[in-house]
Amino acid sequence: MIFVTGGAGFIGSNFILDWFCDHDEAIVNIDKLTYAGNAETLAPLAGDPRYGFAHVDICDRDAIDALFAQHRPRALLHFAAESHVDRSIHGPGAFVQTNVIGTFALLEAATAYWRTLPAGERDAFRFLHVSTDEVFGSLAAEDAPFNERTPYAPNSPYSASKAASDHLVRAWHHTYGLPVLTTNCSNNYGPYQFPEKLIPLMILNGLAGKPLPIYGDGKNVRDWLYVGDHCAAIRAVLERGVPGQTYNIGGWNEMTNLDVVQAICNMLDEHEPRADGASHASQIELIKDRPGHDRRYAIDATRIERELGWRPAQTFETGLAKTVQWYLDNPAWIAGVTSGSYRHWIDSHYA
Ligand code: NAD
Ligand code: DAU
């Protein structure tokens, strides 16, 4: 069986749901259920003997040790994190706690457990750390995309905490021999994404007739990857990745934020036209920029394609169409995550 941390979040829950489409190997999902964790997403797995849930903070070393002793996993896939850049600017403490201290606690617990394994199982064990392209910092328009040799230059409290965790993971391999794998992925989008992030926020605001707030001049560039493609890449790295290696994962799809939002508006105009006949693009508002806003991210995903045979299956058009349709089809899930503390975040951040 395997452990997944942060499996109640956006990417982790997609990973678990996809996994059981063609695997019977069990998963125990270790999640603290912060504001970003939603047990409802995994409700279809209730009663499934392949799925277990541990309501545990990854910083709680004793609880993690007990889970290792009880379940004896062959791998740990580490998704759990504080993941929203804007929140890291308002309150960086939680990011250092979960992303740095939490990863440290997991590495310590995993290493202690791994040392008790018989030789064959010790060689086969994997600690797969899910990280981000933001650790590489910001590119100018003419710069080559990030590859696995690009130096780290994180610029936000979020990316600095993720970079710190990547360094710990690297050191636990180099010093103790723990068989680690690290992935650095670009911006994901798709079903079950918490609507504080750009794409779901724009879909929901668009449908509600609210402003579509774009930071600065809207020309910041991100590389966008459909979440199902990210999950497939992680499965490839888990099964075929070389311990100690890092793998960049991306969609070969750089876009400005304005172009992303325009594409969403075009789809909303088609599926849910406004009563007044105007385009949803009329709701776009350029607002005050994010402090320290990285200008451009771009990923060179050649290594994972060449060495592990992974390439994204979705284009931005097909992935976005699935995503918009999912948000249109799932008002109950949206209502569940947009009450209370979510409304408070939106009101205070965009005030
Ligand atoms: P998310 O914010 O949607 O989910 C995070 C999950 O971690 C939640 O279920 C939350 O409850 C859980 N969690 C938080 N703190 C915890 C703790 N102390 N103990 C246990 N569980 C805790 O995040 P996401 O977007 O699904 O991202 C998952 C991972 O992928 C993160 O490590 C992130 O850095 C990385 N990543 C995300 C993207 C993206 O575009 N979303 C891109 C590249 C990499
Ligand atoms: O690059 C990978 C990273 O992508 C992940 O590591 C992070 O966990 C994930 O949150 C994401 O970070 P970003 O900061 O790029 O994502 P976000 O959706 O917050 O913003 C995407 C772009 O859109 C960014 O340039 C900021 C801009 N933006 C965002 C919001 C929420 C706006 O213009 N307006 C907004 O309201």
Short mmCIF file of C-alpha atoms and ligand atoms in Angstrom, two decimals:
data_model
loop_
_atom_site.label_atom_id
_atom_site.label_comp_id
_atom_site.label_asym_id
_atom_site.label_seq_id
_atom_site.Cartn_x
_atom_site.Cartn_y
_atom_site.Cartn_z
CA MET A 1 0.00 0.00 0.00
CA ILE A 2 1.00 3.63 -0.30
CA PHE A 3 0.63 6.80 1.78
CA VAL A 4 -0.63 10.03 0.23
CA THR A 5 -0.32 13.23 2.27
CA GLY A 6 -2.68 16.11 1.46
CA GLY A 7 -5.06 13.79 -0.39
CA ALA A 8 -8.09 15.90 0.49
CA GLY A 9 -6.69 18.87 -1.47
CA PHE A 10 -7.00 19.63 -5.17
CA ILE A 11 -4.21 17.56 -6.72
CA GLY A 12 -4.11 14.85 -4.04
CA SER A 13 -7.82 14.07 -4.36
CA ASN A 14 -7.56 13.93 -8.16
CA PHE A 15 -4.58 11.59 -7.72
CA ILE A 16 -6.49 9.24 -5.38
CA LEU A 17 -9.64 9.15 -7.53
CA ASP A 18 -7.58 8.49 -10.68
CA TRP A 19 -5.47 5.83 -8.91
CA PHE A 20 -8.44 3.61 -8.11
CA CYS A 21 -9.59 3.69 -11.76
CA ASP A 22 -6.86 1.17 -12.57
CA HIS A 23 -5.14 0.16 -9.31
CA ASP A 24 -6.32 -2.02 -6.44
CA GLU A 25 -3.33 -1.16 -4.26
CA ALA A 26 -4.57 0.53 -1.09
CA ILE A 27 -4.00 4.20 -0.16
CA VAL A 28 -4.03 5.80 3.27
CA ASN A 29 -4.64 9.53 2.92
CA ILE A 30 -2.95 11.59 5.68
CA ASP A 31 -4.58 15.02 5.82
CA LYS A 32 -5.11 17.68 8.47
CA LEU A 33 -8.18 19.03 6.63
CA THR A 34 -7.21 22.70 6.57
CA TYR A 35 -9.49 25.16 4.74
CA ALA A 36 -8.10 23.66 1.48
CA GLY A 37 -8.89 20.05 2.38
CA ASN A 38 -12.33 18.72 1.55
CA ALA A 39 -13.27 15.22 2.71
CA GLU A 40 -16.46 15.53 0.63
CA THR A 41 -14.42 15.16 -2.58
CA LEU A 42 -13.49 11.61 -1.54
CA ALA A 43 -16.96 10.66 -0.23
CA PRO A 44 -17.46 8.25 -3.18
CA LEU A 45 -14.70 6.10 -1.63
CA ALA A 46 -16.48 5.67 1.73
CA GLY A 47 -16.59 1.96 2.55
CA ASP A 48 -14.06 1.08 -0.16
CA PRO A 49 -11.59 -1.34 1.51
CA ARG A 50 -8.76 0.09 -0.63
CA TYR A 51 -9.10 3.56 0.91
CA GLY A 52 -8.25 4.76 4.42
CA PHE A 53 -8.20 8.24 5.91
CA ALA A 54 -6.02 9.50 8.79
CA HIS A 55 -6.96 12.93 10.11
CA VAL A 56 -3.39 13.84 11.05
CA ASP A 57 -1.08 16.86 10.83
CA ILE A 58 2.15 15.92 9.00
CA CYS A 59 4.05 17.87 11.70
CA ASP A 60 2.88 15.32 14.32
CA ARG A 61 5.84 12.97 14.30
CA ASP A 62 4.37 10.49 16.81
CA ALA A 63 1.19 10.09 14.78
CA ILE A 64 3.17 9.64 11.54
CA ASP A 65 5.43 7.02 13.20
CA ALA A 66 2.35 5.13 14.35
CA LEU A 67 0.88 5.16 10.83
CA PHE A 68 4.12 3.78 9.36
CA ALA A 69 4.20 1.00 11.98
CA GLN A 70 0.56 0.12 11.38
CA HIS A 71 0.45 0.16 7.56
CA ARG A 72 4.04 -0.49 6.37
CA PRO A 73 3.70 1.35 3.02
CA ARG A 74 5.98 0.80 0.01
CA ALA A 75 5.90 4.53 -0.79
CA LEU A 76 4.89 7.94 0.53
CA LEU A 77 3.61 10.55 -1.93
CA HIS A 78 3.89 13.97 -0.31
CA PHE A 79 1.30 16.47 -1.61
CA ALA A 80 0.37 18.17 1.69
CA ALA A 81 1.28 21.85 1.77
CA GLU A 82 0.03 25.35 2.23
CA SER A 83 -0.21 26.15 -1.47
CA HIS A 84 -1.63 29.64 -2.12
CA VAL A 85 0.88 32.42 -2.85
CA ASP A 86 -1.46 35.27 -1.82
CA ARG A 87 -2.11 33.64 1.57
CA SER A 88 1.65 33.19 2.05
CA ILE A 89 2.05 36.96 1.66
CA HIS A 90 -0.64 37.66 4.28
CA GLY A 91 0.56 34.96 6.73
CA PRO A 92 3.82 33.10 6.01
CA GLY A 93 4.00 31.26 9.37
CA ALA A 94 1.71 28.40 8.36
CA PHE A 95 3.80 27.91 5.21
CA VAL A 96 7.04 27.49 7.14
CA GLN A 97 5.29 25.20 9.61
CA THR A 98 3.65 22.79 7.15
CA ASN A 99 5.95 23.02 4.14
CA VAL A 100 9.28 23.04 5.99
CA ILE A 101 8.71 21.55 9.47
CA GLY A 102 6.07 19.14 8.18
CA THR A 103 8.31 17.85 5.40
CA PHE A 104 11.14 17.48 7.92
CA ALA A 105 8.90 15.41 10.22
CA LEU A 106 7.87 13.17 7.32
CA LEU A 107 11.49 12.67 6.25
CA GLU A 108 12.50 11.73 9.79
CA ALA A 109 9.61 9.31 10.20
CA ALA A 110 10.09 7.79 6.74
CA THR A 111 13.83 7.32 7.29
CA ALA A 112 13.33 5.62 10.67
CA TYR A 113 10.76 3.26 9.13
CA TRP A 114 12.78 2.65 5.95
CA ARG A 115 15.80 1.53 8.00
CA THR A 116 13.73 -1.27 9.56
CA LEU A 117 12.80 -2.76 6.17
CA PRO A 118 14.40 -5.93 4.77
CA ALA A 119 16.92 -5.18 1.98
CA GLY A 120 14.58 -5.74 -0.99
CA GLU A 121 11.80 -3.61 0.44
CA ARG A 122 14.31 -0.94 1.47
CA ASP A 123 15.56 -0.67 -2.14
CA ALA A 124 12.01 -0.50 -3.47
CA PHE A 125 10.75 2.15 -1.00
CA ARG A 126 10.08 5.63 -2.43
CA PHE A 127 9.54 9.08 -0.87
CA LEU A 128 8.01 11.15 -3.68
CA HIS A 129 7.97 14.87 -2.94
CA VAL A 130 5.53 16.96 -5.00
CA SER A 131 6.97 20.42 -5.57
CA THR A 132 6.54 23.41 -7.82
CA ASP A 133 8.21 25.33 -10.64
CA GLU A 134 8.00 28.48 -8.47
CA VAL A 135 11.22 27.43 -6.67
CA PHE A 136 13.15 28.54 -9.78
CA GLY A 137 11.99 32.15 -9.52
CA SER A 138 10.97 34.41 -12.39
CA LEU A 139 11.97 34.34 -16.08
CA ALA A 140 12.37 37.26 -18.49
CA ALA A 141 10.52 36.97 -21.81
CA GLU A 142 13.66 35.87 -23.67
CA ASP A 143 14.91 33.33 -21.06
CA ALA A 144 14.93 29.60 -21.73
CA PRO A 145 12.35 27.58 -19.72
CA PHE A 146 13.30 26.04 -16.35
CA ASN A 147 15.06 22.70 -16.57
CA GLU A 148 16.28 20.39 -13.79
CA ARG A 149 19.63 22.23 -13.61
CA THR A 150 18.13 25.73 -13.21
CA PRO A 151 19.35 27.28 -9.93
CA TYR A 152 16.76 27.86 -7.22
CA ALA A 153 15.69 31.51 -6.74
CA PRO A 154 12.33 31.52 -4.90
CA ASN A 155 10.62 34.90 -4.51
CA SER A 156 7.52 34.43 -2.34
CA PRO A 157 7.13 33.01 1.16
CA TYR A 158 5.29 30.07 -0.47
CA SER A 159 8.02 29.30 -3.00
CA ALA A 160 10.77 29.83 -0.42
CA SER A 161 9.12 27.30 1.90
CA LYS A 162 8.74 24.81 -0.96
CA ALA A 163 12.38 25.37 -1.96
CA ALA A 164 13.44 24.70 1.64
CA SER A 165 11.48 21.45 1.62
CA ASP A 166 13.07 20.40 -1.70
CA HIS A 167 16.52 20.99 -0.18
CA LEU A 168 15.67 18.84 2.85
CA VAL A 169 14.45 16.03 0.59
CA ARG A 170 17.64 16.22 -1.48
CA ALA A 171 19.80 16.15 1.67
CA TRP A 172 18.00 13.09 3.11
CA HIS A 173 18.92 11.21 -0.07
CA HIS A 174 22.51 12.44 -0.20
CA THR A 175 23.23 11.93 3.52
CA TYR A 176 21.07 9.00 4.59
CA GLY A 177 20.37 7.29 1.25
CA LEU A 178 16.57 7.61 1.52
CA PRO A 179 15.21 6.80 -2.00
CA VAL A 180 13.57 10.14 -2.81
CA LEU A 181 12.04 11.55 -6.00
CA THR A 182 11.14 15.22 -6.45
CA THR A 183 8.79 16.66 -9.06
CA ASN A 184 8.58 20.37 -9.94
CA CYS A 185 5.33 21.09 -11.74
CA SER A 186 3.74 24.15 -13.30
CA ASN A 187 0.23 25.57 -12.66
CA ASN A 188 -2.48 22.94 -12.48
CA TYR A 189 -6.17 23.38 -13.21
CA GLY A 190 -9.15 21.02 -13.30
CA PRO A 191 -11.95 19.59 -11.12
CA TYR A 192 -11.97 20.09 -7.33
CA GLN A 193 -9.64 23.11 -7.32
CA PHE A 194 -10.36 25.49 -4.45
CA PRO A 195 -11.72 28.73 -5.98
CA GLU A 196 -9.05 31.00 -4.52
CA LYS A 197 -6.79 30.07 -7.49
CA LEU A 198 -7.01 31.91 -10.82
CA ILE A 199 -9.00 29.53 -13.05
CA PRO A 200 -11.80 28.41 -10.67
CA LEU A 201 -12.06 31.94 -9.23
CA MET A 202 -12.63 33.34 -12.73
CA ILE A 203 -15.17 30.65 -13.65
CA LEU A 204 -17.22 31.23 -10.50
CA ASN A 205 -16.98 35.03 -10.54
CA GLY A 206 -17.81 34.97 -14.25
CA LEU A 207 -20.96 32.92 -13.67
CA ALA A 208 -21.98 35.14 -10.72
CA GLY A 209 -21.61 38.36 -12.74
CA LYS A 210 -18.85 39.56 -10.39
CA PRO A 211 -15.61 41.36 -11.38
CA LEU A 212 -12.80 39.21 -12.80
CA PRO A 213 -9.80 40.66 -10.88
CA ILE A 214 -6.51 40.41 -12.78
CA TYR A 215 -3.35 41.57 -11.03
CA GLY A 216 -1.15 44.28 -12.58
CA ASP A 217 -1.15 44.47 -16.38
CA GLY A 218 -2.37 40.87 -16.82
CA LYS A 219 0.72 39.98 -18.87
CA ASN A 220 2.31 37.63 -16.30
CA VAL A 221 2.89 34.25 -17.91
CA ARG A 222 2.25 30.80 -16.43
CA ASP A 223 2.52 27.31 -17.92
CA TRP A 224 -0.80 25.47 -17.46
CA LEU A 225 -1.23 21.70 -17.03
CA TYR A 226 -4.46 19.73 -16.64
CA VAL A 227 -4.47 18.04 -13.22
CA GLY A 228 -5.10 14.56 -14.66
CA ASP A 229 -1.91 14.89 -16.69
CA HIS A 230 0.01 15.88 -13.53
CA CYS A 231 -1.34 12.78 -11.76
CA ALA A 232 -0.23 10.57 -14.68
CA ALA A 233 3.24 12.14 -14.51
CA ILE A 234 3.46 11.40 -10.78
CA ARG A 235 2.50 7.76 -11.38
CA ALA A 236 5.26 7.53 -14.01
CA VAL A 237 7.82 9.04 -11.63
CA LEU A 238 6.73 6.72 -8.80
CA GLU A 239 7.09 3.60 -10.93
CA ARG A 240 10.05 4.46 -13.16
CA GLY A 241 11.82 7.48 -11.65
CA VAL A 242 15.45 7.17 -10.53
CA PRO A 243 15.94 7.84 -6.78
CA GLY A 244 17.74 11.12 -6.18
CA GLN A 245 16.53 12.61 -9.50
CA THR A 246 14.21 15.56 -9.93
CA TYR A 247 11.67 15.79 -12.76
CA ASN A 248 10.15 18.96 -14.20
CA ILE A 249 6.51 18.54 -15.23
CA GLY A 250 4.74 21.01 -17.49
CA GLY A 251 2.11 21.43 -20.16
CA TRP A 252 4.18 23.09 -22.92
CA ASN A 253 1.50 25.74 -22.66
CA GLU A 254 2.62 29.25 -21.68
CA MET A 255 -0.14 31.85 -21.53
CA THR A 256 -0.62 35.35 -20.14
CA ASN A 257 -3.23 35.68 -17.41
CA LEU A 258 -5.30 37.90 -19.70
CA ASP A 259 -5.36 35.18 -22.37
CA VAL A 260 -6.36 32.54 -19.80
CA VAL A 261 -9.23 34.68 -18.52
CA GLN A 262 -10.33 35.56 -22.06
CA ALA A 263 -10.45 31.82 -22.91
CA ILE A 264 -12.63 31.20 -19.83
CA CYS A 265 -14.93 34.08 -20.83
CA ASN A 266 -15.29 32.66 -24.35
CA MET A 267 -16.40 29.30 -22.89
CA LEU A 268 -18.83 30.93 -20.45
CA ASP A 269 -20.28 33.02 -23.29
CA GLU A 270 -20.95 29.79 -25.17
CA HIS A 271 -22.36 27.71 -22.24
CA GLU A 272 -23.98 30.36 -20.00
CA PRO A 273 -24.50 33.59 -22.02
CA ARG A 274 -25.15 36.74 -19.97
CA ALA A 275 -28.73 37.97 -19.98
CA ASP A 276 -27.66 41.37 -21.37
CA GLY A 277 -25.86 39.77 -24.34
CA ALA A 278 -22.48 41.23 -23.33
CA SER A 279 -19.41 39.00 -23.11
CA HIS A 280 -18.21 37.85 -19.68
CA ALA A 281 -14.96 39.60 -20.68
CA SER A 282 -16.73 42.88 -19.85
CA GLN A 283 -16.32 41.84 -16.17
CA ILE A 284 -12.49 41.88 -16.38
CA GLU A 285 -10.85 44.44 -14.05
CA LEU A 286 -7.12 45.09 -13.79
CA ILE A 287 -6.36 45.55 -10.07
CA LYS A 288 -3.38 46.27 -7.81
CA ASP A 289 -0.53 43.83 -8.43
CA ARG A 290 0.50 40.97 -6.12
CA PRO A 291 3.64 42.04 -4.18
CA GLY A 292 6.75 40.42 -5.70
CA HIS A 293 4.63 38.95 -8.51
CA ASP A 294 6.81 36.61 -10.63
CA ARG A 295 6.63 37.67 -14.27
CA ARG A 296 6.99 34.39 -16.10
CA TYR A 297 7.26 30.65 -15.44
CA ALA A 298 7.98 28.13 -18.19
CA ILE A 299 8.91 24.45 -17.97
CA ASP A 300 11.20 22.36 -20.12
CA ALA A 301 9.65 18.90 -19.59
CA THR A 302 12.08 17.09 -21.89
CA ARG A 303 13.63 14.83 -19.21
CA ILE A 304 10.40 13.23 -18.06
CA GLU A 305 9.35 12.63 -21.68
CA ARG A 306 12.71 11.19 -22.74
CA GLU A 307 13.40 9.08 -19.64
CA LEU A 308 9.92 8.11 -18.44
CA GLY A 309 7.80 8.44 -21.59
CA TRP A 310 5.32 10.97 -20.14
CA ARG A 311 3.70 13.79 -22.14
CA PRO A 312 0.49 15.68 -21.37
CA ALA A 313 -2.59 14.17 -23.01
CA GLN A 314 -4.78 17.30 -22.78
CA THR A 315 -4.38 20.55 -24.66
CA PHE A 316 -5.37 23.75 -22.84
CA GLU A 317 -8.58 23.85 -24.91
CA THR A 318 -9.67 20.28 -24.05
CA GLY A 319 -8.59 20.58 -20.40
CA LEU A 320 -10.32 23.93 -19.92
CA ALA A 321 -13.52 22.65 -21.54
CA LYS A 322 -13.62 19.70 -19.08
CA THR A 323 -12.91 22.06 -16.19
CA VAL A 324 -15.61 24.62 -17.04
CA GLN A 325 -18.12 21.81 -17.55
CA TRP A 326 -17.17 20.28 -14.17
CA TYR A 327 -17.80 23.57 -12.34
CA LEU A 328 -21.12 23.96 -14.16
CA ASP A 329 -22.14 20.41 -13.17
CA ASN A 330 -21.12 20.54 -9.48
CA PRO A 331 -22.91 23.40 -7.68
CA ALA A 332 -23.18 21.36 -4.44
CA TRP A 333 -19.39 20.91 -4.20
CA ILE A 334 -18.93 24.63 -4.90
CA ALA A 335 -21.49 25.63 -2.24
CA GLY A 336 -19.66 23.42 0.26
CA VAL A 337 -16.33 25.20 -0.18
CA THR A 338 -17.48 28.78 -0.72
CA SER A 339 -19.17 29.39 2.61
CA GLY A 340 -17.77 30.96 5.81
CA SER A 341 -14.00 31.33 5.84
CA TYR A 342 -13.78 31.37 2.05
CA ARG A 343 -16.04 34.41 1.82
CA HIS A 344 -14.01 36.09 4.54
CA TRP A 345 -10.77 35.51 2.53
CA ILE A 346 -12.28 36.87 -0.68
CA ASP A 347 -13.75 39.94 1.06
CA SER A 348 -10.53 40.87 2.86
CA HIS A 349 -8.06 40.02 0.05
CA TYR A 350 -9.89 41.82 -2.76
CA ALA A 351 -11.15 44.72 -0.62
P1 NAD B 1 -4.21 22.31 -1.84
O1 NAD B 1 -3.96 23.56 -1.07
O2 NAD B 1 -5.43 22.22 -2.70
O3 NAD B 1 -4.28 21.06 -0.83
C1 NAD B 1 -3.37 20.90 0.22
C2 NAD B 1 -3.84 19.74 1.10
O4 NAD B 1 -2.87 19.57 2.15
C3 NAD B 1 -5.18 19.99 1.79
O5 NAD B 1 -5.98 18.83 1.74
C4 NAD B 1 -4.79 20.31 3.23
O6 NAD B 1 -5.80 19.96 4.17
C5 NAD B 1 -3.54 19.46 3.39
N1 NAD B 1 -2.65 19.97 4.44
C6 NAD B 1 -2.22 21.24 4.61
N2 NAD B 1 -1.43 21.32 5.70
C7 NAD B 1 -1.36 20.08 6.22
C8 NAD B 1 -0.70 19.51 7.34
N3 NAD B 1 0.05 20.27 8.17
N4 NAD B 1 -0.84 18.20 7.59
C9 NAD B 1 -1.61 17.41 6.77
N5 NAD B 1 -2.27 17.90 5.71
C10 NAD B 1 -2.15 19.21 5.43
O7 NAD B 1 -2.90 22.05 -2.67
P2 NAD B 1 -2.74 21.49 -4.16
O8 NAD B 1 -2.97 22.59 -5.12
O9 NAD B 1 -3.50 20.23 -4.27
O10 NAD B 1 -1.16 21.19 -4.18
C11 NAD B 1 -0.67 19.92 -3.75
C12 NAD B 1 0.84 19.94 -3.82
O11 NAD B 1 1.26 20.19 -5.14
C13 NAD B 1 1.48 21.03 -2.95
O12 NAD B 1 2.64 20.50 -2.36
C14 NAD B 1 1.84 22.13 -3.94
O13 NAD B 1 2.95 22.85 -3.50
C15 NAD B 1 2.14 21.31 -5.18
N6 NAD B 1 1.90 21.98 -6.47
C16 NAD B 1 0.69 22.57 -6.72
C17 NAD B 1 0.45 23.14 -7.98
C18 NAD B 1 -0.86 23.79 -8.32
O14 NAD B 1 -0.96 24.42 -9.37
N7 NAD B 1 -1.89 23.68 -7.49
C19 NAD B 1 1.46 23.10 -8.96
C20 NAD B 1 2.68 22.50 -8.65
C21 NAD B 1 2.88 21.92 -7.41
O1 DAU B 2 3.43 27.36 -10.63
C1 DAU B 2 2.90 26.39 -9.76
C2 DAU B 2 2.11 27.09 -8.68
O2 DAU B 2 0.92 27.53 -9.28
C3 DAU B 2 1.81 26.20 -7.47
O3 DAU B 2 3.01 25.83 -6.86
C4 DAU B 2 0.91 26.94 -6.47
O4 DAU B 2 0.56 26.07 -5.41
C5 DAU B 2 -0.34 27.39 -7.21
O5 DAU B 2 -1.14 28.14 -6.33
C6 DAU B 2 0.03 28.22 -8.43
O6 DAU B 2 0.62 29.48 -8.03
P1 DAU B 2 0.24 30.85 -8.78
O7 DAU B 2 0.50 31.99 -7.89
O8 DAU B 2 0.83 30.88 -10.15
O9 DAU B 2 -1.34 30.58 -8.96
P2 DAU B 2 -2.62 31.53 -8.82
O10 DAU B 2 -3.79 30.76 -9.33
O11 DAU B 2 -2.72 32.14 -7.46
O12 DAU B 2 -2.28 32.69 -9.84
C7 DAU B 2 -2.02 32.42 -11.21
C8 DAU B 2 -1.71 33.75 -11.88
O13 DAU B 2 -2.90 34.54 -11.88
C9 DAU B 2 -0.66 34.54 -11.16
O14 DAU B 2 0.12 35.27 -12.12
C10 DAU B 2 -1.46 35.53 -10.31
C11 DAU B 2 -2.69 35.77 -11.17
N1 DAU B 2 -3.94 36.06 -10.43
C12 DAU B 2 -4.33 35.22 -9.45
C13 DAU B 2 -5.48 35.47 -8.72
C14 DAU B 2 -5.92 34.55 -7.61
C15 DAU B 2 -4.70 37.18 -10.77
O15 DAU B 2 -4.33 37.92 -11.69
N2 DAU B 2 -5.83 37.42 -10.07
C16 DAU B 2 -6.26 36.63 -9.04
O16 DAU B 2 -7.31 36.93 -8.43
#
